[in-house]
């Protein structure tokens, strides 16, 4: 999650995926498009899928500051703790 926070800060993307001051909506040559996909509404979502066997790790992302950045289907977790 902290990695995506850093990417957002570097590219001026807000925690909800919006990018104030973006004058190039829909252009494929934006460097941040390597890490983000632009939705039809103009917001940006990470090009990533989170998978973890520990539900609390994914819950931190779902409930954190950048929770609106991620699409719910991109966060997948197991049903119980994987620790022995």
Short mmCIF file of the N, C-alpha and C atoms (twelve columns), coordinates in Angstrom:
data_MODEL
# 
_entry.id   MODEL 
# 
loop_
_atom_site.group_PDB 
_atom_site.id 
_atom_site.type_symbol 
_atom_site.label_atom_id 
_atom_site.label_alt_id 
_atom_site.label_comp_id 
_atom_site.label_asym_id 
_atom_site.label_seq_id 
_atom_site.Cartn_x 
_atom_site.Cartn_y 
_atom_site.Cartn_z 
_atom_site.pdbx_PDB_model_num 
ATOM 1   N N  . UNK A 1  0.823   -1.193  0.000   1 
ATOM 2   C CA . UNK A 1  0.000   0.000   0.000   1 
ATOM 3   C C  . UNK A 1  0.869   1.259   0.000   1 
ATOM 4   N N  . UNK A 2  1.968   1.233   0.753   1 
ATOM 5   C CA . UNK A 2  2.831   2.406   0.826   1 
ATOM 6   C C  . UNK A 2  3.512   2.683   -0.509  1 
ATOM 7   N N  . UNK A 3  3.747   1.648   -1.272  1 
ATOM 8   C CA . UNK A 3  4.321   1.822   -2.602  1 
ATOM 9   C C  . UNK A 3  3.365   2.629   -3.481  1 
ATOM 10  N N  . UNK A 4  2.085   2.299   -3.443  1 
ATOM 11  C CA . UNK A 4  1.092   3.012   -4.256  1 
ATOM 12  C C  . UNK A 4  0.890   4.428   -3.741  1 
ATOM 13  N N  . UNK A 5  1.016   4.629   -2.437  1 
ATOM 14  C CA . UNK A 5  0.944   5.984   -1.899  1 
ATOM 15  C C  . UNK A 5  2.071   6.840   -2.484  1 
ATOM 16  N N  . UNK A 6  3.263   6.259   -2.574  1 
ATOM 17  C CA . UNK A 6  4.403   6.974   -3.135  1 
ATOM 18  C C  . UNK A 6  4.184   7.273   -4.621  1 
ATOM 19  N N  . UNK A 7  3.695   6.290   -5.383  1 
ATOM 20  C CA . UNK A 7  3.401   6.521   -6.802  1 
ATOM 21  C C  . UNK A 7  2.384   7.657   -6.957  1 
ATOM 22  N N  . UNK A 8  1.375   7.667   -6.108  1 
ATOM 23  C CA . UNK A 8  0.357   8.731   -6.172  1 
ATOM 24  C C  . UNK A 8  0.977   10.095  -5.896  1 
ATOM 25  N N  . UNK A 9  1.811   10.166  -4.879  1 
ATOM 26  C CA . UNK A 9  2.466   11.437  -4.557  1 
ATOM 27  C C  . UNK A 9  3.354   11.909  -5.706  1 
ATOM 28  N N  . UNK A 10 4.092   10.971  -6.314  1 
ATOM 29  C CA . UNK A 10 4.994   11.335  -7.408  1 
ATOM 30  C C  . UNK A 10 4.255   11.843  -8.643  1 
ATOM 31  N N  . UNK A 11 3.047   11.339  -8.873  1 
ATOM 32  C CA . UNK A 11 2.317   11.689  -10.086 1 
ATOM 33  C C  . UNK A 11 1.125   12.610  -9.847  1 
ATOM 34  N N  . UNK A 12 0.953   13.085  -8.613  1 
ATOM 35  C CA . UNK A 12 -0.115  14.035  -8.320  1 
ATOM 36  C C  . UNK A 12 -1.505  13.429  -8.312  1 
ATOM 37  N N  . UNK A 13 -1.590  12.153  -7.970  1 
ATOM 38  C CA . UNK A 13 -2.885  11.466  -7.921  1 
ATOM 39  C C  . UNK A 13 -3.383  11.473  -6.477  1 
ATOM 40  N N  . UNK A 14 -4.614  11.898  -6.292  1 
ATOM 41  C CA . UNK A 14 -5.226  11.991  -4.962  1 
ATOM 42  C C  . UNK A 14 -5.597  10.585  -4.442  1 
ATOM 43  N N  . UNK A 15 -5.835  10.449  -3.126  1 
ATOM 44  C CA . UNK A 15 -6.221  9.148   -2.558  1 
ATOM 45  C C  . UNK A 15 -7.489  8.537   -3.158  1 
ATOM 46  N N  . UNK A 16 -8.335  9.349   -3.781  1 
ATOM 47  C CA . UNK A 16 -9.550  8.806   -4.400  1 
ATOM 48  C C  . UNK A 16 -9.357  8.479   -5.881  1 
ATOM 49  N N  . UNK A 17 -8.126  8.643   -6.392  1 
ATOM 50  C CA . UNK A 17 -7.832  8.306   -7.774  1 
ATOM 51  C C  . UNK A 17 -7.939  9.459   -8.747  1 
ATOM 52  N N  . UNK A 18 -8.403  10.604  -8.280  1 
ATOM 53  C CA . UNK A 18 -8.498  11.762  -9.171  1 
ATOM 54  C C  . UNK A 18 -7.126  12.409  -9.331  1 
ATOM 55  N N  . UNK A 19 -6.990  13.137  -10.412 1 
ATOM 56  C CA . UNK A 19 -5.717  13.801  -10.689 1 
ATOM 57  C C  . UNK A 19 -5.994  15.250  -11.057 1 
ATOM 58  N N  . UNK A 20 -6.078  16.132  -10.055 1 
ATOM 59  C CA . UNK A 20 -6.351  17.544  -10.337 1 
ATOM 60  C C  . UNK A 20 -5.274  18.124  -11.251 1 
ATOM 61  N N  . UNK A 21 -5.707  18.880  -12.207 1 
ATOM 62  C CA . UNK A 21 -4.758  19.506  -13.111 1 
ATOM 63  C C  . UNK A 21 -4.332  18.624  -14.269 1 
ATOM 64  N N  . UNK A 22 -4.920  17.434  -14.402 1 
ATOM 65  C CA . UNK A 22 -4.576  16.550  -15.515 1 
ATOM 66  C C  . UNK A 22 -5.277  17.059  -16.765 1 
ATOM 67  N N  . UNK A 23 -4.510  17.546  -17.689 1 
ATOM 68  C CA . UNK A 23 -5.064  18.088  -18.938 1 
ATOM 69  C C  . UNK A 23 -5.006  17.067  -20.068 1 
ATOM 70  N N  . UNK A 24 -4.492  15.872  -19.769 1 
ATOM 71  C CA . UNK A 24 -4.278  14.889  -20.825 1 
ATOM 72  C C  . UNK A 24 -5.133  13.646  -20.628 1 
ATOM 73  N N  . UNK A 25 -6.367  13.816  -20.170 1 
ATOM 74  C CA . UNK A 25 -7.232  12.669  -19.939 1 
ATOM 75  C C  . UNK A 25 -7.356  11.823  -21.195 1 
ATOM 76  N N  . UNK A 26 -7.106  10.520  -21.023 1 
ATOM 77  C CA . UNK A 26 -7.273  9.590   -22.124 1 
ATOM 78  C C  . UNK A 26 -6.061  9.399   -23.007 1 
ATOM 79  N N  . UNK A 27 -4.987  10.112  -22.785 1 
ATOM 80  C CA . UNK A 27 -3.796  9.941   -23.605 1 
ATOM 81  C C  . UNK A 27 -2.981  8.759   -23.090 1 
ATOM 82  N N  . UNK A 28 -2.515  7.943   -24.000 1 
ATOM 83  C CA . UNK A 28 -1.784  6.733   -23.624 1 
ATOM 84  C C  . UNK A 28 -0.308  6.984   -23.370 1 
ATOM 85  N N  . UNK A 29 0.205   8.168   -23.670 1 
ATOM 86  C CA . UNK A 29 1.636   8.418   -23.527 1 
ATOM 87  C C  . UNK A 29 2.015   8.986   -22.164 1 
ATOM 88  N N  . UNK A 30 1.085   9.082   -21.231 1 
ATOM 89  C CA . UNK A 30 1.397   9.560   -19.888 1 
ATOM 90  C C  . UNK A 30 2.236   8.510   -19.165 1 
ATOM 91  N N  . UNK A 31 3.339   8.913   -18.560 1 
ATOM 92  C CA . UNK A 31 4.251   7.962   -17.926 1 
ATOM 93  C C  . UNK A 31 3.604   7.195   -16.778 1 
ATOM 94  N N  . UNK A 32 2.658   7.807   -16.080 1 
ATOM 95  C CA . UNK A 32 2.028   7.130   -14.949 1 
ATOM 96  C C  . UNK A 32 1.099   6.011   -15.402 1 
ATOM 97  N N  . UNK A 33 0.753   5.977   -16.697 1 
ATOM 98  C CA . UNK A 33 -0.108  4.901   -17.190 1 
ATOM 99  C C  . UNK A 33 0.572   3.544   -17.145 1 
ATOM 100 N N  . UNK A 34 1.874   3.527   -16.880 1 
ATOM 101 C CA . UNK A 34 2.576   2.261   -16.653 1 
ATOM 102 C C  . UNK A 34 2.047   1.610   -15.384 1 
ATOM 103 N N  . UNK A 35 1.728   2.409   -14.388 1 
ATOM 104 C CA . UNK A 35 1.295   1.915   -13.090 1 
ATOM 105 C C  . UNK A 35 -0.201  2.035   -12.855 1 
ATOM 106 N N  . UNK A 36 -0.862  2.928   -13.572 1 
ATOM 107 C CA . UNK A 36 -2.276  3.196   -13.352 1 
ATOM 108 C C  . UNK A 36 -3.082  3.031   -14.629 1 
ATOM 109 N N  . UNK A 37 -4.323  2.599   -14.472 1 
ATOM 110 C CA . UNK A 37 -5.290  2.584   -15.569 1 
ATOM 111 C C  . UNK A 37 -6.253  3.738   -15.343 1 
ATOM 112 N N  . UNK A 38 -6.614  4.392   -16.403 1 
ATOM 113 C CA . UNK A 38 -7.565  5.495   -16.305 1 
ATOM 114 C C  . UNK A 38 -8.967  4.973   -16.612 1 
ATOM 115 N N  . UNK A 39 -9.903  5.232   -15.729 1 
ATOM 116 C CA . UNK A 39 -11.272 4.776   -15.929 1 
ATOM 117 C C  . UNK A 39 -12.019 5.754   -16.828 1 
ATOM 118 N N  . UNK A 40 -13.203 5.355   -17.247 1 
ATOM 119 C CA . UNK A 40 -14.009 6.233   -18.106 1 
ATOM 120 C C  . UNK A 40 -14.424 7.518   -17.391 1 
ATOM 121 N N  . UNK A 41 -14.433 7.489   -16.058 1 
ATOM 122 C CA . UNK A 41 -14.786 8.691   -15.302 1 
ATOM 123 C C  . UNK A 41 -13.582 9.609   -15.070 1 
ATOM 124 N N  . UNK A 42 -12.390 9.175   -15.525 1 
ATOM 125 C CA . UNK A 42 -11.210 10.013  -15.390 1 
ATOM 126 C C  . UNK A 42 -10.378 9.748   -14.155 1 
ATOM 127 N N  . UNK A 43 -10.805 8.828   -13.301 1 
ATOM 128 C CA . UNK A 43 -9.991  8.508   -12.135 1 
ATOM 129 C C  . UNK A 43 -8.964  7.439   -12.505 1 
ATOM 130 N N  . UNK A 44 -7.976  7.262   -11.649 1 
ATOM 131 C CA . UNK A 44 -6.883  6.335   -11.916 1 
ATOM 132 C C  . UNK A 44 -6.879  5.228   -10.866 1 
ATOM 133 N N  . UNK A 45 -6.744  3.995   -11.316 1 
ATOM 134 C CA . UNK A 45 -6.675  2.841   -10.417 1 
ATOM 135 C C  . UNK A 45 -5.377  2.096   -10.694 1 
ATOM 136 N N  . UNK A 46 -4.759  1.524   -9.642  1 
ATOM 137 C CA . UNK A 46 -3.510  0.791   -9.841  1 
ATOM 138 C C  . UNK A 46 -3.679  -0.414  -10.757 1 
ATOM 139 N N  . UNK A 47 -2.670  -0.658  -11.560 1 
ATOM 140 C CA . UNK A 47 -2.620  -1.869  -12.383 1 
ATOM 141 C C  . UNK A 47 -2.000  -2.957  -11.517 1 
ATOM 142 N N  . UNK A 48 -2.774  -3.451  -10.586 1 
ATOM 143 C CA . UNK A 48 -2.264  -4.448  -9.646  1 
ATOM 144 C C  . UNK A 48 -3.411  -5.271  -9.083  1 
ATOM 145 N N  . UNK A 49 -3.080  -6.466  -8.629  1 
ATOM 146 C CA . UNK A 49 -4.027  -7.315  -7.917  1 
ATOM 147 C C  . UNK A 49 -3.360  -7.670  -6.594  1 
ATOM 148 N N  . UNK A 50 -4.036  -7.415  -5.499  1 
ATOM 149 C CA . UNK A 50 -3.535  -7.769  -4.176  1 
ATOM 150 C C  . UNK A 50 -4.056  -9.146  -3.812  1 
ATOM 151 N N  . UNK A 51 -3.159  -10.052 -3.437  1 
ATOM 152 C CA . UNK A 51 -3.550  -11.385 -2.993  1 
ATOM 153 C C  . UNK A 51 -2.789  -11.679 -1.715  1 
ATOM 154 N N  . UNK A 52 -3.501  -12.056 -0.658  1 
ATOM 155 C CA . UNK A 52 -2.864  -12.386 0.612   1 
ATOM 156 C C  . UNK A 52 -3.734  -13.390 1.354   1 
ATOM 157 N N  . UNK A 53 -3.092  -14.338 2.017   1 
ATOM 158 C CA . UNK A 53 -3.836  -15.329 2.795   1 
ATOM 159 C C  . UNK A 53 -4.337  -14.750 4.111   1 
ATOM 160 N N  . UNK A 54 -3.742  -13.661 4.534   1 
ATOM 161 C CA . UNK A 54 -4.112  -13.021 5.799   1 
ATOM 162 C C  . UNK A 54 -5.139  -11.928 5.535   1 
ATOM 163 N N  . UNK A 55 -6.386  -12.096 5.982   1 
ATOM 164 C CA . UNK A 55 -7.426  -11.098 5.705   1 
ATOM 165 C C  . UNK A 55 -7.129  -9.710  6.285   1 
ATOM 166 N N  . UNK A 56 -6.454  -9.643  7.415   1 
ATOM 167 C CA . UNK A 56 -6.228  -8.340  8.048   1 
ATOM 168 C C  . UNK A 56 -5.318  -7.455  7.201   1 
ATOM 169 N N  . UNK A 57 -4.420  -8.052  6.426   1 
ATOM 170 C CA . UNK A 57 -3.543  -7.265  5.557   1 
ATOM 171 C C  . UNK A 57 -4.377  -6.569  4.481   1 
ATOM 172 N N  . UNK A 58 -5.256  -7.312  3.849   1 
ATOM 173 C CA . UNK A 58 -6.121  -6.729  2.819   1 
ATOM 174 C C  . UNK A 58 -7.117  -5.747  3.424   1 
ATOM 175 N N  . UNK A 59 -7.563  -6.008  4.646   1 
ATOM 176 C CA . UNK A 59 -8.488  -5.091  5.314   1 
ATOM 177 C C  . UNK A 59 -7.838  -3.733  5.565   1 
ATOM 178 N N  . UNK A 60 -6.529  -3.726  5.826   1 
ATOM 179 C CA . UNK A 60 -5.821  -2.458  6.013   1 
ATOM 180 C C  . UNK A 60 -5.886  -1.619  4.737   1 
ATOM 181 N N  . UNK A 61 -5.770  -2.272  3.588   1 
ATOM 182 C CA . UNK A 61 -5.851  -1.562  2.313   1 
ATOM 183 C C  . UNK A 61 -7.285  -1.101  2.075   1 
ATOM 184 N N  . UNK A 62 -8.253  -1.979  2.335   1 
ATOM 185 C CA . UNK A 62 -9.669  -1.649  2.111   1 
ATOM 186 C C  . UNK A 62 -10.159 -0.494  2.986   1 
ATOM 187 N N  . UNK A 63 -9.561  -0.335  4.165   1 
ATOM 188 C CA . UNK A 63 -10.028 0.679   5.117   1 
ATOM 189 C C  . UNK A 63 -9.069  1.845   5.285   1 
ATOM 190 N N  . UNK A 64 -7.949  1.852   4.566   1 
ATOM 191 C CA . UNK A 64 -6.935  2.887   4.715   1 
ATOM 192 C C  . UNK A 64 -7.275  4.172   3.982   1 
ATOM 193 N N  . UNK A 65 -6.344  5.096   4.019   1 
ATOM 194 C CA . UNK A 65 -6.507  6.408   3.395   1 
ATOM 195 C C  . UNK A 65 -6.760  6.298   1.901   1 
ATOM 196 N N  . UNK A 66 -6.142  5.317   1.254   1 
ATOM 197 C CA . UNK A 66 -6.241  5.176   -0.200  1 
ATOM 198 C C  . UNK A 66 -7.267  4.124   -0.617  1 
ATOM 199 N N  . UNK A 67 -8.249  3.857   0.231   1 
ATOM 200 C CA . UNK A 67 -9.237  2.812   -0.058  1 
ATOM 201 C C  . UNK A 67 -10.040 3.070   -1.327  1 
ATOM 202 N N  . UNK A 68 -10.284 4.323   -1.675  1 
ATOM 203 C CA . UNK A 68 -11.051 4.637   -2.883  1 
ATOM 204 C C  . UNK A 68 -10.226 4.468   -4.152  1 
ATOM 205 N N  . UNK A 69 -8.930  4.330   -3.995  1 
ATOM 206 C CA . UNK A 69 -8.045  4.168   -5.140  1 
ATOM 207 C C  . UNK A 69 -8.209  2.796   -5.789  1 
ATOM 208 N N  . UNK A 70 -8.519  1.789   -4.996  1 
ATOM 209 C CA . UNK A 70 -8.539  0.408   -5.469  1 
ATOM 210 C C  . UNK A 70 -9.950  -0.057  -5.820  1 
ATOM 211 N N  . UNK A 71 -10.041 -0.875  -6.828  1 
ATOM 212 C CA . UNK A 71 -11.306 -1.523  -7.164  1 
ATOM 213 C C  . UNK A 71 -11.424 -2.750  -6.251  1 
ATOM 214 N N  . UNK A 72 -12.584 -2.989  -5.633  1 
ATOM 215 C CA . UNK A 72 -12.731 -4.097  -4.681  1 
ATOM 216 C C  . UNK A 72 -12.364 -5.467  -5.261  1 
ATOM 217 N N  . UNK A 73 -12.549 -5.655  -6.551  1 
ATOM 218 C CA . UNK A 73 -12.228 -6.952  -7.155  1 
ATOM 219 C C  . UNK A 73 -10.728 -7.165  -7.308  1 
ATOM 220 N N  . UNK A 74 -9.931  -6.129  -7.065  1 
ATOM 221 C CA . UNK A 74 -8.475  -6.242  -7.161  1 
ATOM 222 C C  . UNK A 74 -7.842  -6.671  -5.844  1 
ATOM 223 N N  . UNK A 75 -8.632  -6.819  -4.796  1 
ATOM 224 C CA . UNK A 75 -8.107  -7.190  -3.486  1 
ATOM 225 C C  . UNK A 75 -8.695  -8.545  -3.102  1 
ATOM 226 N N  . UNK A 76 -7.857  -9.561  -3.061  1 
ATOM 227 C CA . UNK A 76 -8.297  -10.932 -2.802  1 
ATOM 228 C C  . UNK A 76 -7.564  -11.448 -1.568  1 
ATOM 229 N N  . UNK A 77 -8.305  -12.037 -0.639  1 
ATOM 230 C CA . UNK A 77 -7.655  -12.587 0.552   1 
ATOM 231 C C  . UNK A 77 -8.240  -13.940 0.914   1 
ATOM 232 N N  . UNK A 78 -7.479  -14.681 1.728   1 
ATOM 233 C CA . UNK A 78 -7.941  -15.957 2.243   1 
ATOM 234 C C  . UNK A 78 -8.936  -15.732 3.356   1 
ATOM 235 N N  . UNK A 79 -9.515  -16.813 3.833   1 
ATOM 236 C CA . UNK A 79 -10.540 -16.704 4.870   1 
ATOM 237 C C  . UNK A 79 -9.995  -16.812 6.286   1 
ATOM 238 N N  . UNK A 80 -8.742  -17.278 6.423   1 
ATOM 239 C CA . UNK A 80 -8.193  -17.419 7.767   1 
ATOM 240 C C  . UNK A 80 -6.699  -17.171 7.747   1 
ATOM 241 N N  . UNK A 81 -6.154  -16.996 8.919   1 
ATOM 242 C CA . UNK A 81 -4.732  -16.749 9.082   1 
ATOM 243 C C  . UNK A 81 -3.931  -17.942 8.579   1 
ATOM 244 N N  . UNK A 82 -2.873  -17.683 7.840   1 
ATOM 245 C CA . UNK A 82 -2.055  -18.754 7.278   1 
ATOM 246 C C  . UNK A 82 -0.912  -19.151 8.206   1 
ATOM 247 N N  . UNK A 83 -0.776  -18.464 9.334   1 
ATOM 248 C CA . UNK A 83 0.314   -18.785 10.284  1 
ATOM 249 C C  . UNK A 83 0.075   -20.152 10.919  1 
ATOM 250 N N  . UNK A 84 1.175   -20.826 11.201  1 
ATOM 251 C CA . UNK A 84 1.070   -22.160 11.845  1 
ATOM 252 C C  . UNK A 84 1.004   -22.036 13.336  1 
# 
